[in-house]
PDB file of C-alpha atoms and ligand atoms in Angstrom:
ATOM      1  CA  VAL A   6       9.649 111.611  38.841  1.00  0.00           C
ATOM      2  CA  THR A   7       7.577 109.972  41.549  1.00  0.00           C
ATOM      3  CA  MET A   8       9.131 107.653  44.107  1.00  0.00           C
ATOM      4  CA  THR A   9       7.199 105.141  46.254  1.00  0.00           C
ATOM      5  CA  ASP A  10       8.603 102.891  48.822  1.00  0.00           C
ATOM      6  CA  GLY A  11       9.357  99.519  47.176  1.00  0.00           C
ATOM      7  CA  GLU A  12       9.624  96.243  48.923  1.00  0.00           C
ATOM      8  CA  GLY A  13      12.893  96.095  51.091  1.00  0.00           C
ATOM      9  CA  GLY A  14      12.931  99.823  51.331  1.00  0.00           C
ATOM     10  CA  LEU A  15      14.221 100.525  47.836  1.00  0.00           C
ATOM     11  CA  PRO A  16      12.390 103.225  46.144  1.00  0.00           C
ATOM     12  CA  VAL A  17      10.252 102.391  43.059  1.00  0.00           C
ATOM     13  CA  VAL A  18      10.570 105.199  40.628  1.00  0.00           C
ATOM     14  CA  ARG A  19       7.940 106.149  38.095  1.00  0.00           C
ATOM     15  CA  VAL A  20       9.666 108.415  35.696  1.00  0.00           C
ATOM     16  CA  SER A  21       7.424 110.945  34.074  1.00  0.00           C
ATOM     17  CA  THR A  22       8.685 112.755  31.078  1.00  0.00           C
ATOM     18  CA  ALA A  23       9.703 115.590  33.239  1.00  0.00           C
ATOM     19  CA  VAL A  24      13.442 116.095  33.201  1.00  0.00           C
ATOM     20  CA  ALA A  25      14.621 114.168  36.365  1.00  0.00           C
ATOM     21  CA  SER A  26      16.534 115.969  38.940  1.00  0.00           C
ATOM     22  CA  GLY A  27      20.033 115.042  39.637  1.00  0.00           C
ATOM     23  CA  GLU A  28      19.235 113.659  43.084  1.00  0.00           C
ATOM     24  CA  VAL A  29      17.449 110.419  42.154  1.00  0.00           C
ATOM     25  CA  TYR A  30      19.606 107.400  42.614  1.00  0.00           C
ATOM     26  CA  LEU A  31      18.421 103.964  41.389  1.00  0.00           C
ATOM     27  CA  HIS A  32      19.798 100.591  42.565  1.00  0.00           C
ATOM     28  CA  GLY A  33      21.942  99.146  39.712  1.00  0.00           C
ATOM     29  CA  ALA A  34      20.139 101.375  37.107  1.00  0.00           C
ATOM     30  CA  HIS A  35      18.353  98.008  36.922  1.00  0.00           C
ATOM     31  CA  VAL A  36      15.745  97.624  34.189  1.00  0.00           C
ATOM     32  CA  THR A  37      13.098  95.190  35.473  1.00  0.00           C
ATOM     33  CA  SER A  38      10.517  95.147  32.759  1.00  0.00           C
ATOM     34  CA  TRP A  39       9.830  95.946  29.093  1.00  0.00           C
ATOM     35  CA  GLN A  40       6.548  95.156  27.383  1.00  0.00           C
ATOM     36  CA  PRO A  41       6.203  96.728  23.881  1.00  0.00           C
ATOM     37  CA  ALA A  42       2.695  97.777  22.889  1.00  0.00           C
ATOM     38  CA  GLY A  43       0.745  94.610  21.774  1.00  0.00           C
ATOM     39  CA  ALA A  44       3.388  92.272  22.958  1.00  0.00           C
ATOM     40  CA  GLU A  45       3.836  90.050  26.033  1.00  0.00           C
ATOM     41  CA  PRO A  46       6.593  91.079  28.643  1.00  0.00           C
ATOM     42  CA  VAL A  47      10.066  90.574  27.076  1.00  0.00           C
ATOM     43  CA  ILE A  48      12.101  91.031  30.181  1.00  0.00           C
ATOM     44  CA  TRP A  49      11.653  88.390  32.930  1.00  0.00           C
ATOM     45  CA  LEU A  50      11.762  89.107  36.651  1.00  0.00           C
ATOM     46  CA  SER A  51      11.652  86.561  39.403  1.00  0.00           C
ATOM     47  CA  ALA A  52       8.726  86.770  41.809  1.00  0.00           C
ATOM     48  CA  GLU A  53      11.272  86.004  44.543  1.00  0.00           C
ATOM     49  CA  SER A  54      13.783  88.659  43.775  1.00  0.00           C
ATOM     50  CA  GLU A  55      15.113  90.705  46.516  1.00  0.00           C
ATOM     51  CA  PHE A  56      14.818  94.479  46.424  1.00  0.00           C
ATOM     52  CA  ARG A  57      17.232  95.697  49.087  1.00  0.00           C
ATOM     53  CA  PRO A  58      20.404  97.533  49.302  1.00  0.00           C
ATOM     54  CA  GLY A  59      23.413  95.324  48.717  1.00  0.00           C
ATOM     55  CA  ALA A  60      21.513  92.664  46.951  1.00  0.00           C
ATOM     56  CA  PRO A  61      21.190  92.199  43.172  1.00  0.00           C
ATOM     57  CA  ILE A  62      17.818  91.983  41.748  1.00  0.00           C
ATOM     58  CA  ARG A  63      16.923  88.546  40.090  1.00  0.00           C
ATOM     59  CA  GLY A  64      15.972  89.102  36.592  1.00  0.00           C
ATOM     60  CA  GLY A  65      15.599  92.203  34.441  1.00  0.00           C
ATOM     61  CA  VAL A  66      18.965  93.481  33.193  1.00  0.00           C
ATOM     62  CA  PRO A  67      21.772  93.380  35.851  1.00  0.00           C
ATOM     63  CA  ILE A  68      24.695  95.464  34.797  1.00  0.00           C
ATOM     64  CA  CYS A  69      27.827  93.408  35.400  1.00  0.00           C
ATOM     65  CA  PHE A  70      30.918  95.589  35.798  1.00  0.00           C
ATOM     66  CA  PRO A  71      33.869  95.706  36.409  1.00  0.00           C
ATOM     67  CA  TRP A  72      34.145  91.891  36.503  1.00  0.00           C
ATOM     68  CA  PHE A  73      32.035  89.103  35.207  1.00  0.00           C
ATOM     69  CA  GLY A  74      31.141  86.129  37.500  1.00  0.00           C
ATOM     70  CA  ALA A  75      33.962  85.614  40.065  1.00  0.00           C
ATOM     71  CA  GLY A  76      36.197  87.808  38.038  1.00  0.00           C
ATOM     72  CA  ARG A  77      39.860  87.023  37.016  1.00  0.00           C
ATOM     73  CA  THR A  78      40.866  86.506  40.683  1.00  0.00           C
ATOM     74  CA  PRO A  79      38.900  83.518  41.969  1.00  0.00           C
ATOM     75  CA  SER A  80      36.418  84.299  44.735  1.00  0.00           C
ATOM     76  CA  LEU A  81      36.417  87.927  43.752  1.00  0.00           C
ATOM     77  CA  ALA A  82      33.201  89.059  45.462  1.00  0.00           C
ATOM     78  CA  PRO A  83      30.457  90.120  44.899  1.00  0.00           C
ATOM     79  CA  ALA A  84      29.787  88.070  41.722  1.00  0.00           C
ATOM     80  CA  HIS A  85      29.442  90.182  38.606  1.00  0.00           C
ATOM     81  CA  GLY A  86      31.119  93.152  40.213  1.00  0.00           C
ATOM     82  CA  PHE A  87      29.665  95.971  42.108  1.00  0.00           C
ATOM     83  CA  ALA A  88      27.731  98.086  39.535  1.00  0.00           C
ATOM     84  CA  ARG A  89      24.559  96.189  39.730  1.00  0.00           C
ATOM     85  CA  ILE A  90      24.308  96.920  43.486  1.00  0.00           C
ATOM     86  CA  ALA A  91      25.568 100.476  43.334  1.00  0.00           C
ATOM     87  CA  PRO A  92      23.454 103.700  43.316  1.00  0.00           C
ATOM     88  CA  TRP A  93      23.278 105.107  39.817  1.00  0.00           C
ATOM     89  CA  ARG A  94      22.170 108.720  39.431  1.00  0.00           C
ATOM     90  CA  LEU A  95      19.288 109.373  37.225  1.00  0.00           C
ATOM     91  CA  THR A  96      20.479 112.149  34.954  1.00  0.00           C
ATOM     92  CA  GLY A  97      17.845 112.498  32.357  1.00  0.00           C
ATOM     93  CA  ALA A  98      14.413 111.349  31.227  1.00  0.00           C
ATOM     94  CA  SER A  99      12.764 112.355  27.977  1.00  0.00           C
ATOM     95  CA  ASP A 100       9.890 111.214  25.887  1.00  0.00           C
ATOM     96  CA  ASP A 101       9.962 111.478  22.128  1.00  0.00           C
ATOM     97  CA  ASP A 102       6.571 110.551  20.814  1.00  0.00           C
ATOM     98  CA  GLY A 103       6.391 107.390  22.966  1.00  0.00           C
ATOM     99  CA  THR A 104      10.038 106.620  22.967  1.00  0.00           C
ATOM    100  CA  VAL A 105      11.350 107.131  26.507  1.00  0.00           C
ATOM    101  CA  THR A 106      15.080 107.540  27.171  1.00  0.00           C
ATOM    102  CA  LEU A 107      16.446 107.346  30.526  1.00  0.00           C
ATOM    103  CA  THR A 108      20.240 108.274  31.372  1.00  0.00           C
ATOM    104  CA  PHE A 109      22.082 107.238  34.348  1.00  0.00           C
ATOM    105  CA  ALA A 110      25.604 107.880  35.722  1.00  0.00           C
ATOM    106  CA  LEU A 111      27.822 106.078  38.176  1.00  0.00           C
ATOM    107  CA  THR A 112      31.169 107.412  39.355  1.00  0.00           C
ATOM    108  CA  HIS A 113      33.938 105.934  41.317  1.00  0.00           C
ATOM    109  CA  ASP A 114      32.932 108.019  44.255  1.00  0.00           C
ATOM    110  CA  ASP A 115      29.222 107.149  44.139  1.00  0.00           C
ATOM    111  CA  ALA A 116      30.155 103.505  43.878  1.00  0.00           C
ATOM    112  CA  SER A 117      32.703 103.662  46.819  1.00  0.00           C
ATOM    113  CA  GLY A 118      30.170 102.335  49.366  1.00  0.00           C
ATOM    114  CA  ALA A 119      29.025  99.345  47.291  1.00  0.00           C
ATOM    115  CA  PRO A 120      30.395  96.020  48.354  1.00  0.00           C
ATOM    116  CA  GLY A 121      33.372  95.088  46.306  1.00  0.00           C
ATOM    117  CA  ALA A 122      34.253  98.664  45.037  1.00  0.00           C
ATOM    118  CA  ASP A 123      37.377  98.652  47.113  1.00  0.00           C
ATOM    119  CA  ARG A 124      38.668  95.793  45.038  1.00  0.00           C
ATOM    120  CA  TRP A 125      38.915  97.755  41.927  1.00  0.00           C
ATOM    121  CA  PRO A 126      40.465 101.108  42.823  1.00  0.00           C
ATOM    122  CA  PHE A 127      40.556 102.743  39.414  1.00  0.00           C
ATOM    123  CA  ARG A 128      38.888 106.178  38.771  1.00  0.00           C
ATOM    124  CA  PHE A 129      36.173 105.720  36.210  1.00  0.00           C
ATOM    125  CA  THR A 130      32.774 107.222  35.155  1.00  0.00           C
ATOM    126  CA  ALA A 131      30.011 104.980  33.746  1.00  0.00           C
ATOM    127  CA  GLY A 132      27.084 106.108  31.729  1.00  0.00           C
ATOM    128  CA  TYR A 133      23.993 104.089  30.995  1.00  0.00           C
ATOM    129  CA  THR A 134      21.295 104.958  28.425  1.00  0.00           C
ATOM    130  CA  VAL A 135      18.115 103.034  28.207  1.00  0.00           C
ATOM    131  CA  THR A 136      15.654 103.573  25.345  1.00  0.00           C
ATOM    132  CA  PHE A 137      12.202 102.143  25.709  1.00  0.00           C
ATOM    133  CA  GLY A 138      10.198 102.077  22.509  1.00  0.00           C
ATOM    134  CA  ALA A 139       9.186  99.616  19.835  1.00  0.00           C
ATOM    135  CA  GLU A 140      12.608  98.287  20.670  1.00  0.00           C
ATOM    136  CA  LEU A 141      14.710  98.246  23.749  1.00  0.00           C
ATOM    137  CA  THR A 142      18.302  99.636  23.588  1.00  0.00           C
ATOM    138  CA  LEU A 143      20.688  99.493  26.403  1.00  0.00           C
ATOM    139  CA  ALA A 144      24.139 101.296  26.159  1.00  0.00           C
ATOM    140  CA  LEU A 145      26.866 101.154  28.836  1.00  0.00           C
ATOM    141  CA  THR A 146      29.726 103.517  28.423  1.00  0.00           C
ATOM    142  CA  VAL A 147      32.784 103.282  30.612  1.00  0.00           C
ATOM    143  CA  ARG A 148      35.427 106.018  30.730  1.00  0.00           C
ATOM    144  CA  ASN A 149      38.784 105.959  32.243  1.00  0.00           C
ATOM    145  CA  ALA A 150      38.777 109.202  34.556  1.00  0.00           C
ATOM    146  CA  GLY A 151      42.185 108.455  36.110  1.00  0.00           C
ATOM    147  CA  ASP A 152      45.728 108.607  34.987  1.00  0.00           C
ATOM    148  CA  GLU A 153      46.467 104.961  34.614  1.00  0.00           C
ATOM    149  CA  ALA A 154      45.117 102.380  32.277  1.00  0.00           C
ATOM    150  CA  PHE A 155      42.780  99.789  33.523  1.00  0.00           C
ATOM    151  CA  SER A 156      41.118  96.607  32.270  1.00  0.00           C
ATOM    152  CA  PHE A 157      37.597  95.434  33.009  1.00  0.00           C
ATOM    153  CA  GLU A 158      34.923  92.884  32.157  1.00  0.00           C
ATOM    154  CA  GLU A 159      31.308  93.698  31.529  1.00  0.00           C
ATOM    155  CA  ALA A 160      27.899  92.151  30.631  1.00  0.00           C
ATOM    156  CA  LEU A 161      24.355  93.393  30.116  1.00  0.00           C
ATOM    157  CA  HIS A 162      22.972  90.195  31.875  1.00  0.00           C
ATOM    158  CA  THR A 163      19.511  90.176  30.311  1.00  0.00           C
ATOM    159  CA  TYR A 164      16.840  87.732  31.389  1.00  0.00           C
ATOM    160  CA  LEU A 165      14.400  87.183  28.546  1.00  0.00           C
ATOM    161  CA  ALA A 166      10.859  85.748  29.120  1.00  0.00           C
ATOM    162  CA  VAL A 167       9.965  82.528  27.231  1.00  0.00           C
ATOM    163  CA  ALA A 168       6.961  80.259  27.193  1.00  0.00           C
ATOM    164  CA  ASP A 169       9.088  77.239  27.940  1.00  0.00           C
ATOM    165  CA  ALA A 170      12.990  77.091  27.863  1.00  0.00           C
ATOM    166  CA  ARG A 171      12.629  73.374  27.070  1.00  0.00           C
ATOM    167  CA  THR A 172      11.454  74.302  23.671  1.00  0.00           C
ATOM    168  CA  ALA A 173      13.207  77.645  23.127  1.00  0.00           C
ATOM    169  CA  THR A 174      16.193  77.863  20.947  1.00  0.00           C
ATOM    170  CA  VAL A 175      18.891  80.553  20.338  1.00  0.00           C
ATOM    171  CA  ASP A 176      19.850  80.929  16.715  1.00  0.00           C
ATOM    172  CA  GLY A 177      22.948  82.631  15.421  1.00  0.00           C
ATOM    173  CA  LEU A 178      25.721  80.872  17.415  1.00  0.00           C
ATOM    174  CA  ASP A 179      26.072  77.869  15.032  1.00  0.00           C
ATOM    175  CA  GLY A 180      29.888  77.369  14.541  1.00  0.00           C
ATOM    176  CA  ALA A 181      30.882  79.553  17.536  1.00  0.00           C
ATOM    177  CA  ARG A 182      33.201  78.126  20.135  1.00  0.00           C
ATOM    178  CA  TYR A 183      31.943  78.406  23.732  1.00  0.00           C
ATOM    179  CA  LEU A 184      33.250  77.807  27.267  1.00  0.00           C
ATOM    180  CA  ASP A 185      30.972  75.314  29.026  1.00  0.00           C
ATOM    181  CA  LYS A 186      30.836  76.546  32.633  1.00  0.00           C
ATOM    182  CA  THR A 187      28.864  73.491  33.789  1.00  0.00           C
ATOM    183  CA  SER A 188      31.910  71.261  33.175  1.00  0.00           C
ATOM    184  CA  SER A 189      33.816  70.363  36.351  1.00  0.00           C
ATOM    185  CA  GLY A 190      37.241  72.016  36.708  1.00  0.00           C
ATOM    186  CA  GLU A 191      38.395  74.517  34.041  1.00  0.00           C
ATOM    187  CA  PRO A 192      35.500  75.270  31.638  1.00  0.00           C
ATOM    188  CA  ARG A 193      36.064  73.136  28.471  1.00  0.00           C
ATOM    189  CA  GLN A 194      35.988  74.746  25.061  1.00  0.00           C
ATOM    190  CA  VAL A 195      33.131  73.252  22.780  1.00  0.00           C
ATOM    191  CA  LEU A 196      32.005  73.976  19.193  1.00  0.00           C
ATOM    192  CA  GLN A 197      28.382  74.854  18.917  1.00  0.00           C
ATOM    193  CA  SER A 198      26.464  72.935  16.191  1.00  0.00           C
ATOM    194  CA  GLY A 199      23.186  74.332  15.063  1.00  0.00           C
ATOM    195  CA  PRO A 200      20.764  76.321  17.380  1.00  0.00           C
ATOM    196  CA  VAL A 201      21.313  76.386  21.192  1.00  0.00           C
ATOM    197  CA  THR A 202      18.731  74.182  22.898  1.00  0.00           C
ATOM    198  CA  PHE A 203      18.183  73.678  26.656  1.00  0.00           C
ATOM    199  CA  THR A 204      17.942  70.115  28.096  1.00  0.00           C
ATOM    200  CA  SER A 205      19.811  70.691  31.338  1.00  0.00           C
ATOM    201  CA  GLU A 206      21.667  73.471  33.237  1.00  0.00           C
ATOM    202  CA  THR A 207      23.180  75.762  30.538  1.00  0.00           C
ATOM    203  CA  ASP A 208      25.870  78.135  31.277  1.00  0.00           C
ATOM    204  CA  ARG A 209      27.931  79.069  28.363  1.00  0.00           C
ATOM    205  CA  VAL A 210      30.239  81.990  27.324  1.00  0.00           C
ATOM    206  CA  TYR A 211      30.300  81.953  23.501  1.00  0.00           C
ATOM    207  CA  LEU A 212      33.309  83.643  21.989  1.00  0.00           C
ATOM    208  CA  GLN A 213      31.225  85.444  19.548  1.00  0.00           C
ATOM    209  CA  GLY A 214      29.330  88.767  19.636  1.00  0.00           C
ATOM    210  CA  ALA A 215      27.134  88.346  16.509  1.00  0.00           C
ATOM    211  CA  PRO A 216      23.333  89.003  16.501  1.00  0.00           C
ATOM    212  CA  THR A 217      21.243  86.161  17.786  1.00  0.00           C
ATOM    213  CA  THR A 218      17.499  85.286  17.886  1.00  0.00           C
ATOM    214  CA  LEU A 219      15.712  83.805  20.798  1.00  0.00           C
ATOM    215  CA  LEU A 220      12.915  81.591  19.304  1.00  0.00           C
ATOM    216  CA  ASP A 221       9.833  80.691  21.369  1.00  0.00           C
ATOM    217  CA  PRO A 222       8.041  78.117  19.135  1.00  0.00           C
ATOM    218  CA  GLY A 223       4.502  79.017  18.433  1.00  0.00           C
ATOM    219  CA  SER A 224       4.889  82.351  20.090  1.00  0.00           C
ATOM    220  CA  ARG A 225       7.482  84.842  18.948  1.00  0.00           C
ATOM    221  CA  ALA A 226      11.181  85.622  18.217  1.00  0.00           C
ATOM    222  CA  ILE A 227      13.185  88.136  20.159  1.00  0.00           C
ATOM    223  CA  THR A 228      16.194  89.500  18.148  1.00  0.00           C
ATOM    224  CA  ILE A 229      19.242  90.521  19.945  1.00  0.00           C
ATOM    225  CA  THR A 230      21.664  92.892  18.177  1.00  0.00           C
ATOM    226  CA  PRO A 231      24.830  93.517  20.105  1.00  0.00           C
ATOM    227  CA  GLU A 232      27.571  96.093  19.377  1.00  0.00           C
ATOM    228  CA  ASN A 233      31.091  95.923  20.808  1.00  0.00           C
ATOM    229  CA  GLY A 234      30.470  92.816  22.737  1.00  0.00           C
ATOM    230  CA  ALA A 235      33.012  90.012  21.999  1.00  0.00           C
ATOM    231  CA  ASP A 236      31.022  87.389  23.849  1.00  0.00           C
ATOM    232  CA  THR A 237      27.450  86.071  24.270  1.00  0.00           C
ATOM    233  CA  VAL A 238      26.534  84.442  27.489  1.00  0.00           C
ATOM    234  CA  VAL A 239      23.640  82.001  27.454  1.00  0.00           C
ATOM    235  CA  TRP A 240      22.270  80.716  30.755  1.00  0.00           C
ATOM    236  CA  ASN A 241      19.402  78.780  32.169  1.00  0.00           C
ATOM    237  CA  PRO A 242      19.862  77.376  35.714  1.00  0.00           C
ATOM    238  CA  TRP A 243      17.540  74.299  35.266  1.00  0.00           C
ATOM    239  CA  VAL A 244      15.967  72.582  38.150  1.00  0.00           C
ATOM    240  CA  ALA A 245      18.729  72.098  40.795  1.00  0.00           C
ATOM    241  CA  LYS A 246      20.436  75.470  40.470  1.00  0.00           C
ATOM    242  CA  ALA A 247      17.038  77.308  40.507  1.00  0.00           C
ATOM    243  CA  ALA A 248      16.061  75.423  43.586  1.00  0.00           C
ATOM    244  CA  ALA A 249      19.423  76.437  45.279  1.00  0.00           C
ATOM    245  CA  MET A 250      18.800  80.131  44.715  1.00  0.00           C
ATOM    246  CA  ALA A 251      16.671  81.794  47.414  1.00  0.00           C
ATOM    247  CA  ASP A 252      15.634  84.586  45.037  1.00  0.00           C
ATOM    248  CA  PHE A 253      14.781  82.233  42.247  1.00  0.00           C
ATOM    249  CA  GLY A 254      11.354  80.353  42.489  1.00  0.00           C
ATOM    250  CA  ASP A 255      11.709  76.564  42.195  1.00  0.00           C
ATOM    251  CA  ASP A 256       9.250  76.497  39.261  1.00  0.00           C
ATOM    252  CA  GLU A 257      10.425  79.665  37.496  1.00  0.00           C
ATOM    253  CA  TRP A 258      13.365  78.321  35.508  1.00  0.00           C
ATOM    254  CA  PRO A 259      11.349  77.326  32.310  1.00  0.00           C
ATOM    255  CA  ALA A 260      10.051  80.838  31.969  1.00  0.00           C
ATOM    256  CA  MET A 261      13.297  82.531  31.261  1.00  0.00           C
ATOM    257  CA  VAL A 262      16.596  82.354  29.164  1.00  0.00           C
ATOM    258  CA  CYS A 263      19.524  84.729  29.689  1.00  0.00           C
ATOM    259  CA  VAL A 264      21.220  85.868  26.491  1.00  0.00           C
ATOM    260  CA  GLU A 265      23.872  88.356  27.543  1.00  0.00           C
ATOM    261  CA  THR A 266      25.922  90.769  25.506  1.00  0.00           C
ATOM    262  CA  ALA A 267      29.243  90.749  27.145  1.00  0.00           C
ATOM    263  CA  ASN A 268      33.038  91.229  27.297  1.00  0.00           C
ATOM    264  CA  ALA A 269      33.184  88.499  29.861  1.00  0.00           C
ATOM    265  CA  LEU A 270      36.730  87.050  29.802  1.00  0.00           C
ATOM    266  CA  GLY A 271      39.791  88.416  31.759  1.00  0.00           C
ATOM    267  CA  ASP A 272      41.091  91.801  30.656  1.00  0.00           C
ATOM    268  CA  ALA A 273      38.343  91.985  28.116  1.00  0.00           C
ATOM    269  CA  VAL A 274      38.525  95.803  27.655  1.00  0.00           C
ATOM    270  CA  THR A 275      41.514  98.040  28.387  1.00  0.00           C
ATOM    271  CA  LEU A 276      41.169 101.829  28.516  1.00  0.00           C
ATOM    272  CA  GLY A 277      44.032 104.343  28.769  1.00  0.00           C
ATOM    273  CA  PRO A 278      43.497 107.538  30.611  1.00  0.00           C
ATOM    274  CA  GLY A 279      40.561 109.549  29.124  1.00  0.00           C
ATOM    275  CA  GLU A 280      39.541 106.696  26.839  1.00  0.00           C
ATOM    276  CA  SER A 281      36.001 105.229  26.816  1.00  0.00           C
ATOM    277  CA  HIS A 282      34.156 102.231  25.481  1.00  0.00           C
ATOM    278  CA  THR A 283      30.423 101.571  24.830  1.00  0.00           C
ATOM    279  CA  LEU A 284      28.649  98.184  24.955  1.00  0.00           C
ATOM    280  CA  ARG A 285      25.282  98.336  23.320  1.00  0.00           C
ATOM    281  CA  VAL A 286      22.488  95.907  22.605  1.00  0.00           C
ATOM    282  CA  THR A 287      18.991  96.269  20.995  1.00  0.00           C
ATOM    283  CA  TYR A 288      16.158  93.878  21.410  1.00  0.00           C
ATOM    284  CA  ALA A 289      13.108  93.710  19.126  1.00  0.00           C
ATOM    285  CA  VAL A 290      10.053  91.294  19.056  1.00  0.00           C
ATOM    286  CA  ARG A 291       9.256  89.682  15.792  1.00  0.00           C
TER     287      ARG A 291
HETATM  288  O1  TA6 B 317      25.609  84.656  33.341  1.00  0.00           O
HETATM  289  C1  TA6 B 317      25.496  83.398  33.795  1.00  0.00           C
HETATM  290  C2  TA6 B 317      26.045  83.349  35.227  1.00  0.00           C
HETATM  291  O2  TA6 B 317      27.523  83.747  35.232  1.00  0.00           O
HETATM  292  C3  TA6 B 317      25.779  81.992  35.874  1.00  0.00           C
HETATM  293  O3  TA6 B 317      27.091  81.326  36.182  1.00  0.00           O
HETATM  294  C4  TA6 B 317      25.017  82.352  37.136  1.00  0.00           C
HETATM  295  O4  TA6 B 317      25.800  82.425  38.232  1.00  0.00           O
HETATM  296  C5  TA6 B 317      24.326  83.679  36.676  1.00  0.00           C
HETATM  297  O5  TA6 B 317      25.407  84.265  35.982  1.00  0.00           O
HETATM  298  C6  TA6 B 317      23.725  84.340  37.816  1.00  0.00           C
HETATM  299  O6  TA6 B 317      24.617  84.910  38.617  1.00  0.00           O
HETATM  300  P1  TA6 B 317      24.134  85.740  40.003  1.00  0.00           P
HETATM  301  O7  TA6 B 317      25.370  86.234  40.602  1.00  0.00           O
HETATM  302  O8  TA6 B 317      23.229  86.832  39.453  1.00  0.00           O
HETATM  303  O9  TA6 B 317      23.290  84.669  40.707  1.00  0.00           O
END
């Protein structure tokens, strides 16, 4: 494992196939890129992203836990929970003939200094396994390490690269109901008809966790195969929202679509003492 000073003082870690020591901590265990052999980058990362303690990285795969968005209690901060801005310990790195697997761990104690950790006082352990190969697989396992049941929300908030969001479509959600978070007041429930297209700010929680395909016409398809996710979140900020985010370039919004594997709605997953749950998703380029 080699570490160099990244921007903003966060270490950039180049993981060799040597087994990583237990003393390497990575901000949010945040995957920032994946480019399979012979393909264009699949994961999108903003050129304006911050890389500093306490701030989420814009793009890549933020780990949203133990709440999604503002959580069940309005104005629960930070948005999307504390896991994506907490120090995850790198616990393993292996290379099996070009397929690299990294494992990370986050404990209640390691997370205790992260903003917002004091708002969710349950004893937990989380494991995260990232497998880079011809496909990308992400698996987030949460375990109740305490003596009382707890509930949480979670999402693998993946930013996928597209040639142009205005012509990209997401197939596989036809007939699914979704919460439209761009509607004023309480999100209204809408029925999806046909492929998802992007003609304005799009921020939807689909109440379905089936496989989807992000189609980039004339370019490629990215298949998204979730496991144990009840919801699929689809997001593009469009012009105004992108301009309002300091860590999102004004002209970057056509280059990405978020398709997120999630259990995003209140009390999504409940674990009794000692129980665990794994949210998994695999991406492939066709
Ligand atoms: O996943 C979509 C969403 O919940 C949007 O509402 C938008 O806020 C996006 O997440 C990004 O959230 P962030 O806190 O990373 O700016």
